[in-house]
Amino acid sequence: MEGESRGDVNPRGDVSPHGDVNLHGDVSPRTQPEPKRVEGDGSPRPSSLDESKRNPQRGQAKPFSIKFEVDVIQLVLTIAAMATRFWLLGLPRAVVFDELHFAKFASLYMKKIFFFDVHPPLGKMLLALVCGFCGFDGDANFNRIGEDYPVTFPVYQLRMLPALLGSLTVPLAYQIAVELRLSRWAALLAGACVLLDNALLTQSRFMLMEGMMVFFLCLSIFSFLKFRNLAHREFSIRWWFWLCLTGVTCTCTLSIKYVGFYTALVILTLMIQDYWRMLADIRISDLHLVKHLLVRILAVIFMPLVIYVSLFYVHLTTLTKAGPHDNVMTSGFQASLEGGLAALTKGQPLHVSYGSQITLRLTHGVVAGKPCWLHSHQHVYPVRYPDGRGSSHQQQVTCYLFKDVYNWWIVKHPARESLVVDDPPQPVKHGDVVQLVHGITSRALNSHDVAAPMTPQNQEVSCYIDYNVSMPAQNYWRVEIDNRDNDEDTWQTIKSHVRFVHTDTRQALKATGKQLPEWGFHQIEVATDRVVVQPGTVWNVEEHRFTTSPEKEQQARELASTEMIPLKPTHLSFWTKFFELQTKMLFSRSDIDMEHKYSSGPLDWPFLTKNTAYWMSSTSNAQIHLLGNPVIWYSASLSLFIYLGLLLIYMMRRRRDIFDLTESEWLHFVFIGELLIGGYFCHYLPFFLTDRTLFMHSYLPCLIYKILSLAAVVDHIYIISHRFVYAGTTVSGVCLGLVASMVWAFWKLAVFSYGNANLKPEDIQSLTWKDTWDFLVHTNH
Amino acid sequence: MDKKYFKHGKAFKTVVDDDNVKPVEDLSCLTKENVGVRNGVEFDRSEEVDSEMKNELSKDGDFKNGTKLKEGTRTKKFECQETTLRNPSNTRTYWAALLLLTILSLVTRLHNIQLPKHVCWDETHFGKMGSWYIRRTFFFDVHPPLGKMLIGLAGYLTGYDGMYPFEKPGDEYGDDVNYVGMRIFCGLLGAALVPLCYMSTWLLSQSTLAAFFSGLLVLLETGTLALSRHILLDPILLFFIMLSTYSVLKFLSYKDDPFSLQWACWLCLTGMSLSAAIGVKFVGLFVILLVGVTTILDLWRLLGIKSNTMVDLAKHFLARAMCLIGLPVVMYMVIFFIHFIVLNESGNGDGFYSSAFQSQLKGNKLYNVSMPASVAFGSVVTLKQRRTGGAYLHSHWHLYPEEHPPRQQQITSYTHKDENNKWRVKPSDHDVMEGEEPQIVRSGDLVRLEHIGTRRNLHSHREPAPLTKHHFQLSAYGSNGTGDSNDIWVIDIPGSPVGTPIRTAKSKFRLIHYYVRCAVCSGDKKLPKWGWEQLEATCNPNLKDTNTLYSVEEVEDSRMPNSSFELYSPSFWEKFLESHAVMTQGNSNLKPKQGEISSQPWQWPIDYKGQIFSGKTHRVYLLGNPVIFWVCLAATGLFLVVYLVASVRRQRGVRYTEVWRDYQDRMFVACWWLMLGWAMHYLPFWPMTRILYFHHYFPALLFSAMMTGVTLDFLITLLCVSVPESLTVTIFHTCFGLVLSSILYSFYLFHPMVYGMSGPMATEEGSQMHGLRWLSSWDL
């Protein structure tokens, strides 16, 4: 095998990760059972470009010689990619589209302020790393798209990272095609498509995640292919390297955006398939197979998990200060951050006791992730609701979105009148029955068989007023601690997640999430619900104080007594924080149905029906849009159909015992489909099931797969076309035409990637190639 | 049981047969073989093996002796090797078991079916709709009509007059209400499930034991039983799903005898039961998918048989296309045809349909009306949005509030008919003179629309709309019909040339603002109180939005000749499409209401929670028999493990005897097929946003129960051949007895849930069901 000999002979020849590239067009299949592939079996590969370099390599196999190999195609592609990505990189010096978020997140990293985002942290961390190198202090003051960056903001440097990774995607696409054993020309086509696609260009020129994600995605495919092609040299250093790199890059991809998971899934499936085929080889001993299995589990499951968790470890240990998104998290999480809630709750008593004054926060926020606190005020429920139902006409109890003096409650022992803390304080335990007395109005929390105002199937909660009518007080609540270790646990500030179960009706106190109308000041409705175990019924004490000097009994209380007061600020273990953050990230959904002018759906993507506006100059018609190169998008989409059509034809003909391809060609053809077409659909189809607002940049991973499959299909057609007279020439001609029109379309639409030209309205009109594209024109109204 | 049989069974276990191992140089050969198996080409393989088997059987004297055994159902599967598939009658056990299950099924389903003597749960809907068929009143439901038609028919035949109102669950049936006939009809279809499951499983596994287990599981499954005993669509749906399953399997069993009469009959029956299944509920679509996949695999098998010429293949393909696509489509349409013929009187479903549709219903206001066929300048019109549930363009004497400036008069979309929906169409530049010749309004014309009630013109400007901020505000402006240049609208009929006249109720057009270039539009957003909770109407800059299409519903113009609305009566095809659009919309609007607890798919297989059917003294609770549910779940898991182990062993070159391999392959194919059926009836519910109920799981459960039967059979056989010979008979009897008794006992424990519980709730001491509340989520 060629790879082996070169490895022995040329120990220091690897000048770059891509340096040991096989320069020959005719890569021999290595894993296939029939290792011989006859060259010139109707498919003479167009490798004239490399022909000149073939001889030196084989001839000068001397020890200690240093050879320097350069793949000209790759070099040209890389340079061209750098040129297109870096040109005018610092312009516009204004916030472009989602840079609004990502630039801000990067600066929050610099200031160590905690923030919440539904995407995992790697992409933002990398940006922050760049910030760190530039010595940027994190002062980012901008609030909307189009606003100018502050002068200190390292715009150019920050954009350099995505631009660099975006540029490297181009040679990587070329290398993937090479590893897929496509001809050099087909590989060049793949590289050129990535180079010339305006959408990929735009996305990698700004501080956006997709450009970086696509790079890691390509790298993971590349290393997987490298690993797969080294199957004959198992457990060699290179084999280990590419195997581990596969695991690492898969993790990186999904740590930038969770959609990267689908690529990991495809790669994992293909690995399982390879392993399955290995099982059939009974010359391999069982022990050896187990070894292979363990190694794979280690590299692609265990190691990625460790990396993923450690990313979050870094994330959580870096971001230690309270910030704007604290509210999304539970009180415990907030209290573990410096400043914010921690400052407020530091030094407050730990155990809630009879007589404690507390505020109760709904642990898992209800309204668009906002927190709310149990609240009451003098106003009463209206006697009749518009739909004719009556109420108890007692004092309203609500959940209020802001901190307020009316949020304070006193825990009272049902059998005693005292509202002050005993000495020593008597802590409340799991299962104890308490009354909750509203601090300012001194009325007790009560529930009874009256329909709640907004959700009539639930029971109303009120603060009891004795009207001397048939409605006796029902104000006993059993405290159930959700996260207790044993049944003897006491109720702790911040930490304990508590449910209040109404003793008479066995229903739990719940914030229903619905806003009350005007009479309830648009606060959130509170009721009791028969279903006790649900997220809406979990509360926790946020602020807590002991009654220091009750008016009646003028005795000051010795509060600083020993273990009652936490000396250290609340400390949550990493795992608690990690799992809370994970749950919030994976399951938080924005309740607000955001309608956006430039949002689009999965059906708009394959044929580039829509564009997304990223930025518009405030003074001229210069503008930046996310808009693909239509020639590439159309031809690549077409290639998917061609592939599927060919596959069906081949399969049916094979079923009839007509073999158009040799066995190895057929396996290769199927493998390409599994990787590329499979990858495409794995990334594409799930979007039909999401009900979030989607934008076109979600399609970019699919685009990469689509471009690679275009190259593969062109390569395949070129090979089979040699069976027909003139067909080969026709295919070459068509390809040339295709590339020429790609370049032309790229050139025409490049203004929307660079945003460097003040377009006249008629220019914009002439560039609106599809009616559905929507560009902006400044009007002088 | 004869020892010899198991002696042979021992031989099943032959492990690596060194002589038999293929040379492995040719890896691709091995993998190819495997791919074949996994791709579901098993049909093909088992056929080959069948013939091999026969040869072997004739050679192997021992085994022949084994087949003569009478005792135990298990030997049947080997006997059946010799019999042809379509002739199970020579096995007495088969018929005995079938008879037993059928009788028990009838007894359990029909026992005390008149109880409870009040409306249970959804009987309130389906009983009511059945009555409406008898009374011929038009109604709207989200499900296709066949199920309710059959209920109506059953009621009609058993002397029910259709007059009982079925108002709400819990209403007592009077003595004069013949509701029992409808219940018996549903009960009979429900009872048919057991034999159908039994026979289907036999066809797949050719094992009477497996079939018996499947039948038993369905028979004693309390959830299925409860569903079968009430006037619901589910027993009908389940029946047609199982009938499709059975007939497609029966059809496949004639694969050696294509184009015979039976072959054709079963094929047609498959098609017909498929259309019946989807005619009851759209869930029937899943069984269509299952049959579709099966048919494709079958065609794939035929494609692989080289003796079939292309003409043969084309014939096979066409026969299937005709019977499984053509026939069901026609039958489905016939169902709707009957539906429209029968329901010809106005009822509470009218409002969901377009005016043209309503004009067909006796008693509707639009029935036999007449009005001008086109619109002239000066006519008074109402404008209705062209989508199902579209509302009228409306205005009234109220202004937009401060927070949504400018404070001009509101324009809204209003769903009800009202005087304030009326607009006068005027030319843009002058008023219509009295006595002038009426001039027809055409597309491309510039018009002003004057609101009749307030005499202000429809107006728009570049101000954000109140709710949809990227649309523009619509308002009414001016006084006594004079306004400004922002009142000018262009009429555009998409797809028609300029100059096409607007036809009443027929033409779809857009009203496009002449200056702003936006079109009158209405979505689903409700205005707050200041807008009287009517729908928001806006001016949409995206002219291609389908929500911008309007049509003229009513025209008043004394100058124009009236023509009868009959002209616009929709064809059957239009009615068919419209009712589907309405049903689709109805289905997607079935979102869980706030506070309503929607059941979630993950809860179903674990029997997490049931549904209360009747909450009075005679309480009925729809809850699956927990033992059966959990056995099904365990069987699925065990099967996957067993399958994985077996495949790894095969991949590693472990060889079995032909007999065992054949048996194992057949069981695995059966399990996979049933698992596919289960997955197709279960997984699609996961991404659904519609409100879901526990009873949606029962079609999937039937497949799961059948699979469990097959798996249990396989596991018991595996156990029997794995233990020493002396123990096999004991083990077999123990296992069989254990399964049988535990299922029977669980049914004994939980049967009161179906036949009616009384007394205190299960949480209290002394209740009938005390101690049976195994999960705290059950409301027994």
mmCIF file with all atom_site columns, C-alpha atoms in Angstrom, chain A residues 268-392:
data_model
loop_
_atom_site.group_PDB
_atom_site.id
_atom_site.type_symbol
_atom_site.label_atom_id
_atom_site.label_alt_id
_atom_site.label_comp_id
_atom_site.label_asym_id
_atom_site.label_entity_id
_atom_site.label_seq_id
_atom_site.pdbx_PDB_ins_code
_atom_site.Cartn_x
_atom_site.Cartn_y
_atom_site.Cartn_z
_atom_site.occupancy
_atom_site.B_iso_or_equiv
_atom_site.pdbx_formal_charge
_atom_site.auth_seq_id
_atom_site.auth_comp_id
_atom_site.auth_asym_id
_atom_site.auth_atom_id
_atom_site.pdbx_PDB_model_num
ATOM 1   C CA . LEU A 1 268 ? -21.535 7.116   14.843 1.00 0.00 ? 268 LEU A CA 1
ATOM 2   C CA . THR A 1 269 ? -23.949 5.118   12.688 1.00 0.00 ? 269 THR A CA 1
ATOM 3   C CA . LEU A 1 270 ? -21.324 4.615   10.007 1.00 0.00 ? 270 LEU A CA 1
ATOM 4   C CA . MET A 1 271 ? -18.807 3.525   12.632 1.00 0.00 ? 271 MET A CA 1
ATOM 5   C CA . ILE A 1 272 ? -21.282 0.992   13.965 1.00 0.00 ? 272 ILE A CA 1
ATOM 6   C CA . GLN A 1 273 ? -21.842 -0.224  10.441 1.00 0.00 ? 273 GLN A CA 1
ATOM 7   C CA . ASP A 1 274 ? -18.119 -0.685  9.867  1.00 0.00 ? 274 ASP A CA 1
ATOM 8   C CA . TYR A 1 275 ? -17.820 -2.485  13.149 1.00 0.00 ? 275 TYR A CA 1
ATOM 9   C CA . TRP A 1 276 ? -20.733 -4.707  12.229 1.00 0.00 ? 276 TRP A CA 1
ATOM 10  C CA . ARG A 1 277 ? -18.977 -5.701  9.026  1.00 0.00 ? 277 ARG A CA 1
ATOM 11  C CA . MET A 1 278 ? -15.854 -6.387  10.998 1.00 0.00 ? 278 MET A CA 1
ATOM 12  C CA . LEU A 1 279 ? -17.843 -8.864  13.094 1.00 0.00 ? 279 LEU A CA 1
ATOM 13  C CA . ALA A 1 280 ? -18.444 -10.955 9.990  1.00 0.00 ? 280 ALA A CA 1
ATOM 14  C CA . ASP A 1 281 ? -14.733 -11.561 9.607  1.00 0.00 ? 281 ASP A CA 1
ATOM 15  C CA . ILE A 1 282 ? -14.288 -14.640 11.761 1.00 0.00 ? 282 ILE A CA 1
ATOM 16  C CA . ARG A 1 283 ? -10.536 -14.579 11.408 1.00 0.00 ? 283 ARG A CA 1
ATOM 17  C CA . ILE A 1 284 ? -10.576 -11.752 13.923 1.00 0.00 ? 284 ILE A CA 1
ATOM 18  C CA . SER A 1 285 ? -10.696 -13.100 17.438 1.00 0.00 ? 285 SER A CA 1
ATOM 19  C CA . ASP A 1 286 ? -13.458 -12.167 19.838 1.00 0.00 ? 286 ASP A CA 1
ATOM 20  C CA . LEU A 1 287 ? -10.987 -10.541 22.159 1.00 0.00 ? 287 LEU A CA 1
ATOM 21  C CA . HIS A 1 288 ? -9.701  -8.334  19.421 1.00 0.00 ? 288 HIS A CA 1
ATOM 22  C CA . LEU A 1 289 ? -13.227 -7.301  18.564 1.00 0.00 ? 289 LEU A CA 1
ATOM 23  C CA . VAL A 1 290 ? -13.970 -6.373  22.152 1.00 0.00 ? 290 VAL A CA 1
ATOM 24  C CA . LYS A 1 291 ? -10.817 -4.303  22.151 1.00 0.00 ? 291 LYS A CA 1
ATOM 25  C CA . HIS A 1 292 ? -11.984 -2.497  19.040 1.00 0.00 ? 292 HIS A CA 1
ATOM 26  C CA . LEU A 1 293 ? -15.374 -1.895  20.585 1.00 0.00 ? 293 LEU A CA 1
ATOM 27  C CA . LEU A 1 294 ? -13.911 -0.496  23.780 1.00 0.00 ? 294 LEU A CA 1
ATOM 28  C CA . VAL A 1 295 ? -11.547 1.779   21.924 1.00 0.00 ? 295 VAL A CA 1
ATOM 29  C CA . ARG A 1 296 ? -14.373 3.175   19.869 1.00 0.00 ? 296 ARG A CA 1
ATOM 30  C CA . ILE A 1 297 ? -16.587 3.684   22.888 1.00 0.00 ? 297 ILE A CA 1
ATOM 31  C CA . LEU A 1 298 ? -13.739 5.458   24.591 1.00 0.00 ? 298 LEU A CA 1
ATOM 32  C CA . ALA A 1 299 ? -12.974 7.723   21.659 1.00 0.00 ? 299 ALA A CA 1
ATOM 33  C CA . VAL A 1 300 ? -16.390 8.653   20.354 1.00 0.00 ? 300 VAL A CA 1
ATOM 34  C CA . ILE A 1 301 ? -18.607 8.413   23.413 1.00 0.00 ? 301 ILE A CA 1
ATOM 35  C CA . PHE A 1 302 ? -16.612 8.717   26.582 1.00 0.00 ? 302 PHE A CA 1
ATOM 36  C CA . MET A 1 303 ? -14.059 11.301  25.509 1.00 0.00 ? 303 MET A CA 1
ATOM 37  C CA . PRO A 1 304 ? -16.633 13.615  23.897 1.00 0.00 ? 304 PRO A CA 1
ATOM 38  C CA . LEU A 1 305 ? -18.683 13.487  27.071 1.00 0.00 ? 305 LEU A CA 1
ATOM 39  C CA . VAL A 1 306 ? -15.667 14.503  29.113 1.00 0.00 ? 306 VAL A CA 1
ATOM 40  C CA . ILE A 1 307 ? -14.859 17.351  26.754 1.00 0.00 ? 307 ILE A CA 1
ATOM 41  C CA . TYR A 1 308 ? -18.436 18.522  26.690 1.00 0.00 ? 308 TYR A CA 1
ATOM 42  C CA . VAL A 1 309 ? -18.694 18.565  30.451 1.00 0.00 ? 309 VAL A CA 1
ATOM 43  C CA . SER A 1 310 ? -15.353 20.272  30.856 1.00 0.00 ? 310 SER A CA 1
ATOM 44  C CA . LEU A 1 311 ? -16.447 23.018  28.470 1.00 0.00 ? 311 LEU A CA 1
ATOM 45  C CA . PHE A 1 312 ? -19.316 23.665  30.801 1.00 0.00 ? 312 PHE A CA 1
ATOM 46  C CA . TYR A 1 313 ? -16.980 23.476  33.731 1.00 0.00 ? 313 TYR A CA 1
ATOM 47  C CA . VAL A 1 314 ? -14.919 26.255  32.237 1.00 0.00 ? 314 VAL A CA 1
ATOM 48  C CA . HIS A 1 315 ? -18.096 28.134  31.361 1.00 0.00 ? 315 HIS A CA 1
ATOM 49  C CA . LEU A 1 316 ? -19.500 27.939  34.867 1.00 0.00 ? 316 LEU A CA 1
ATOM 50  C CA . THR A 1 317 ? -16.265 28.611  36.666 1.00 0.00 ? 317 THR A CA 1
ATOM 51  C CA . THR A 1 318 ? -15.512 31.619  34.481 1.00 0.00 ? 318 THR A CA 1
ATOM 52  C CA . LEU A 1 319 ? -18.896 33.236  34.743 1.00 0.00 ? 319 LEU A CA 1
ATOM 53  C CA . THR A 1 320 ? -19.132 33.919  38.430 1.00 0.00 ? 320 THR A CA 1
ATOM 54  C CA . LYS A 1 321 ? -20.849 37.280  38.573 1.00 0.00 ? 321 LYS A CA 1
ATOM 55  C CA . ALA A 1 322 ? -24.540 37.992  38.520 1.00 0.00 ? 322 ALA A CA 1
ATOM 56  C CA . GLY A 1 323 ? -25.870 39.445  35.324 1.00 0.00 ? 323 GLY A CA 1
ATOM 57  C CA . PRO A 1 324 ? -28.887 40.218  33.197 1.00 0.00 ? 324 PRO A CA 1
ATOM 58  C CA . HIS A 1 325 ? -30.144 36.659  32.689 1.00 0.00 ? 325 HIS A CA 1
ATOM 59  C CA . ASP A 1 326 ? -30.024 35.496  36.298 1.00 0.00 ? 326 ASP A CA 1
ATOM 60  C CA . ASN A 1 327 ? -33.769 35.441  36.479 1.00 0.00 ? 327 ASN A CA 1
ATOM 61  C CA . VAL A 1 328 ? -33.950 32.453  34.202 1.00 0.00 ? 328 VAL A CA 1
ATOM 62  C CA . MET A 1 329 ? -32.198 30.343  36.787 1.00 0.00 ? 329 MET A CA 1
ATOM 63  C CA . THR A 1 330 ? -33.373 29.146  40.160 1.00 0.00 ? 330 THR A CA 1
ATOM 64  C CA . SER A 1 331 ? -32.706 31.119  43.329 1.00 0.00 ? 331 SER A CA 1
ATOM 65  C CA . GLY A 1 332 ? -30.037 28.655  44.348 1.00 0.00 ? 332 GLY A CA 1
ATOM 66  C CA . PHE A 1 333 ? -28.162 29.174  41.131 1.00 0.00 ? 333 PHE A CA 1
ATOM 67  C CA . GLN A 1 334 ? -28.498 32.940  41.402 1.00 0.00 ? 334 GLN A CA 1
ATOM 68  C CA . ALA A 1 335 ? -27.313 32.957  44.954 1.00 0.00 ? 335 ALA A CA 1
ATOM 69  C CA . SER A 1 336 ? -24.170 31.147  43.931 1.00 0.00 ? 336 SER A CA 1
ATOM 70  C CA . LEU A 1 337 ? -23.215 34.064  41.670 1.00 0.00 ? 337 LEU A CA 1
ATOM 71  C CA . GLU A 1 338 ? -21.414 37.097  43.021 1.00 0.00 ? 338 GLU A CA 1
ATOM 72  C CA . GLY A 1 339 ? -23.501 40.187  43.408 1.00 0.00 ? 339 GLY A CA 1
ATOM 73  C CA . GLY A 1 340 ? -27.170 40.082  42.492 1.00 0.00 ? 340 GLY A CA 1
ATOM 74  C CA . LEU A 1 341 ? -29.164 37.807  44.677 1.00 0.00 ? 341 LEU A CA 1
ATOM 75  C CA . ALA A 1 342 ? -26.109 36.589  46.561 1.00 0.00 ? 342 ALA A CA 1
ATOM 76  C CA . ALA A 1 343 ? -25.519 40.072  47.932 1.00 0.00 ? 343 ALA A CA 1
ATOM 77  C CA . LEU A 1 344 ? -29.089 40.175  49.072 1.00 0.00 ? 344 LEU A CA 1
ATOM 78  C CA . THR A 1 345 ? -29.290 36.788  50.682 1.00 0.00 ? 345 THR A CA 1
ATOM 79  C CA . LYS A 1 346 ? -25.866 36.604  52.198 1.00 0.00 ? 346 LYS A CA 1
ATOM 80  C CA . GLY A 1 347 ? -26.060 36.223  55.922 1.00 0.00 ? 347 GLY A CA 1
ATOM 81  C CA . GLN A 1 348 ? -29.698 35.337  56.115 1.00 0.00 ? 348 GLN A CA 1
ATOM 82  C CA . PRO A 1 349 ? -30.790 32.433  58.305 1.00 0.00 ? 349 PRO A CA 1
ATOM 83  C CA . LEU A 1 350 ? -30.584 29.036  56.736 1.00 0.00 ? 350 LEU A CA 1
ATOM 84  C CA . HIS A 1 351 ? -33.499 27.156  58.278 1.00 0.00 ? 351 HIS A CA 1
ATOM 85  C CA . VAL A 1 352 ? -37.023 28.413  57.887 1.00 0.00 ? 352 VAL A CA 1
ATOM 86  C CA . SER A 1 353 ? -38.641 28.351  61.290 1.00 0.00 ? 353 SER A CA 1
ATOM 87  C CA . TYR A 1 354 ? -42.026 29.167  62.722 1.00 0.00 ? 354 TYR A CA 1
ATOM 88  C CA . GLY A 1 355 ? -42.178 32.928  62.705 1.00 0.00 ? 355 GLY A CA 1
ATOM 89  C CA . SER A 1 356 ? -39.796 33.343  59.794 1.00 0.00 ? 356 SER A CA 1
ATOM 90  C CA . GLN A 1 357 ? -40.508 36.109  57.326 1.00 0.00 ? 357 GLN A CA 1
ATOM 91  C CA . ILE A 1 358 ? -39.957 34.898  53.817 1.00 0.00 ? 358 ILE A CA 1
ATOM 92  C CA . THR A 1 359 ? -40.526 35.649  50.161 1.00 0.00 ? 359 THR A CA 1
ATOM 93  C CA . LEU A 1 360 ? -41.532 32.704  48.032 1.00 0.00 ? 360 LEU A CA 1
ATOM 94  C CA . ARG A 1 361 ? -40.316 32.461  44.501 1.00 0.00 ? 361 ARG A CA 1
ATOM 95  C CA . LEU A 1 362 ? -41.750 30.151  41.887 1.00 0.00 ? 362 LEU A CA 1
ATOM 96  C CA . THR A 1 363 ? -38.677 27.992  41.294 1.00 0.00 ? 363 THR A CA 1
ATOM 97  C CA . HIS A 1 364 ? -39.132 27.390  37.596 1.00 0.00 ? 364 HIS A CA 1
ATOM 98  C CA . GLY A 1 365 ? -40.236 30.688  36.038 1.00 0.00 ? 365 GLY A CA 1
ATOM 99  C CA . VAL A 1 366 ? -43.570 30.818  34.276 1.00 0.00 ? 366 VAL A CA 1
ATOM 100 C CA . VAL A 1 367 ? -43.919 33.789  31.987 1.00 0.00 ? 367 VAL A CA 1
ATOM 101 C CA . ALA A 1 368 ? -41.321 33.780  29.222 1.00 0.00 ? 368 ALA A CA 1
ATOM 102 C CA . GLY A 1 369 ? -38.705 32.627  31.678 1.00 0.00 ? 369 GLY A CA 1
ATOM 103 C CA . LYS A 1 370 ? -39.361 35.466  34.109 1.00 0.00 ? 370 LYS A CA 1
ATOM 104 C CA . PRO A 1 371 ? -39.492 34.695  37.785 1.00 0.00 ? 371 PRO A CA 1
ATOM 105 C CA . CYS A 1 372 ? -42.384 35.599  40.005 1.00 0.00 ? 372 CYS A CA 1
ATOM 106 C CA . TRP A 1 373 ? -43.033 35.755  43.711 1.00 0.00 ? 373 TRP A CA 1
ATOM 107 C CA . LEU A 1 374 ? -46.102 34.842  45.732 1.00 0.00 ? 374 LEU A CA 1
ATOM 108 C CA . HIS A 1 375 ? -47.917 38.097  46.351 1.00 0.00 ? 375 HIS A CA 1
ATOM 109 C CA . SER A 1 376 ? -51.052 39.489  47.857 1.00 0.00 ? 376 SER A CA 1
ATOM 110 C CA . HIS A 1 377 ? -52.593 42.928  48.274 1.00 0.00 ? 377 HIS A CA 1
ATOM 111 C CA . GLN A 1 378 ? -55.667 44.533  49.775 1.00 0.00 ? 378 GLN A CA 1
ATOM 112 C CA . HIS A 1 379 ? -57.718 44.272  46.606 1.00 0.00 ? 379 HIS A CA 1
ATOM 113 C CA . VAL A 1 380 ? -60.291 41.532  46.484 1.00 0.00 ? 380 VAL A CA 1
ATOM 114 C CA . TYR A 1 381 ? -61.522 39.271  43.726 1.00 0.00 ? 381 TYR A CA 1
ATOM 115 C CA . PRO A 1 382 ? -64.466 40.800  41.828 1.00 0.00 ? 382 PRO A CA 1
ATOM 116 C CA . VAL A 1 383 ? -67.838 39.470  42.957 1.00 0.00 ? 383 VAL A CA 1
ATOM 117 C CA . ARG A 1 384 ? -68.727 38.283  39.490 1.00 0.00 ? 384 ARG A CA 1
ATOM 118 C CA . TYR A 1 385 ? -66.564 37.482  36.495 1.00 0.00 ? 385 TYR A CA 1
ATOM 119 C CA . PRO A 1 386 ? -67.685 38.486  32.989 1.00 0.00 ? 386 PRO A CA 1
ATOM 120 C CA . ASP A 1 387 ? -68.764 34.903  32.265 1.00 0.00 ? 387 ASP A CA 1
ATOM 121 C CA . GLY A 1 388 ? -71.185 34.954  35.179 1.00 0.00 ? 388 GLY A CA 1
ATOM 122 C CA . ARG A 1 389 ? -69.251 32.879  37.684 1.00 0.00 ? 389 ARG A CA 1
ATOM 123 C CA . GLY A 1 390 ? -68.969 34.189  41.188 1.00 0.00 ? 390 GLY A CA 1
ATOM 124 C CA . SER A 1 391 ? -65.855 34.497  43.329 1.00 0.00 ? 391 SER A CA 1
ATOM 125 C CA . SER A 1 392 ? -65.245 34.375  47.051 1.00 0.00 ? 392 SER A CA 1
#
